[in-house]
């Protein structure tokens, strides 16, 4: 398994090798600003099928397609209206995925057989260099086992897959740390998955209301976006969430339960918390038998983080701690 220098520059030769592997139908893990992605040629059904096999991902859970720029995105979208143009101009490269009607070149394995595809231009120099060299569209979900904690370093990818991935491009830690906002533009604008680009930011650009989907679907129903399953981003150890008013009780309990890990909100900003969340969850998953996470406030700036924690944990009752 080849890899880029940890956290350092990746050579043009290695990028070319990665693009050649992708053209040959192989999988390549690469960094984005959100999380590390596991990439395959989005026009190659056999290659995309490998992603689902390696991840153990249900075929009803679609994949986001990454492209190098707005021009290439338009090529893979059946329609591209003024809303898509405004949002792409404002937020690309960046952590916003636009769901649009797809062209036939995007194979049905990518989209769970649906007629729409999520398109994104990532904001990471290695991802952009790879996409420009490849010259097409890469289907790339997070590079982890299905439903587990997303990877924000190349080391996380190696821990997940070992030698099962042909190549991992190491671009250091991801800056954003949680997955992109997914916005459905196939009808009225609707956020399918919250992320760093908030509903308020999108509404300001569009000048119209944006809906926020709250429906949690099941693995048996095709979805228009990843990140909609009731259990997602989850550690292997039992994980629970608690509210701030429960903090004193949790603190007292934790004093006598050193085999547990508590992730406190502290004074972190939403950006810092998102950047560190998955790394902290992974550390806790390897060192503790039980994980407790303090929920941030129910405010717009914390919407995406609350979504990730809710899908990764169960609510805890203080009576559970006495058992």
Phi, psi and omega in degrees: 000117178274161179202159174284165176299134187298113176076355182256186181293146176258131186291156177298327179295319179290323176298316178298318178299318178299315180296322178296319177299317180296319178296332180275004177089014179268170178259141177225130175269138183213156182276147165233179178288341182271287176218173176286139180252154175250104193262146172212156178300117184288354177256006183243104184300320181294321179293317180295323178300328178299323179301312182297322180292314183293320182278340189068038186265137177294143183292347179278355182257104188290169182247145174279141181255128182256135179226166187279334183197177183296324181298316179292322177302316180299327180296326184264001176255132179294323176228150181216100186264185182298327179295315178298319180297315180297315183290319178296320179295322184280324192239354178256142352296143180167179189275052176231125176253131180254124178268119186222160173303137187261162171268161183298338180301328176284116188291151184298337178299330181292322193251017183057031178078002181275170186267005180242159179221143174271123183244141181210146170252108184286154180254071176214131186300323180289317177299315181294321178296318178296315182295321178294320180291319179293318174083009181220219184242133179246119169285126187209092170284177178297144187273068180211167175296149185305134177074354183272182185293131180293149182270135177243005172220161176296328178298323177298320179295315179299321180295327181286315194243345183058234182267011182287342179256130184297319185213135172240121175271120185266112179246018181079185181294144176289143185279319181280306171096346172229162188294163185293156167293135177248121183242121178277120177247013181286346175214227173294141183300130185213127178281120178269331177215124179287154179203202184294332175273109189279165176300321181297320179295319180293316180298325180296322180285317184280331184070028178210161181294148177236127179282156175241113181289135179244351182294129174260121185264179179248168182290350183268354183246125177302136181245158179275355184206146169290169177078021181248001178284150183296330175245122184200157177057030193261142172287168178279332179279156176303132183226133183229156177244150179222157180268165185300324181292346177267359189300316182298316178296319179296317181299315180295318179296320185294334180301330182250014179226075185289347179276004178254161177235135178241127176256108184271150177291320180057217181250025184292146170282160177305322181294314180293319181297314180298318181301324187259348191303306186292323178297318178294320178298318179295317178299314180297324183293335181266344186244345188237160176264343181213138183239130176238134183233128176285129179284136175286170182295154179278076182228154184307322183294340183254006187303312183295320181292318177299322178299313181295317181294319180299320181282339182267348188223174170244152176292145181251145172255139181301333178294335178294331184286343181270357183280000000 
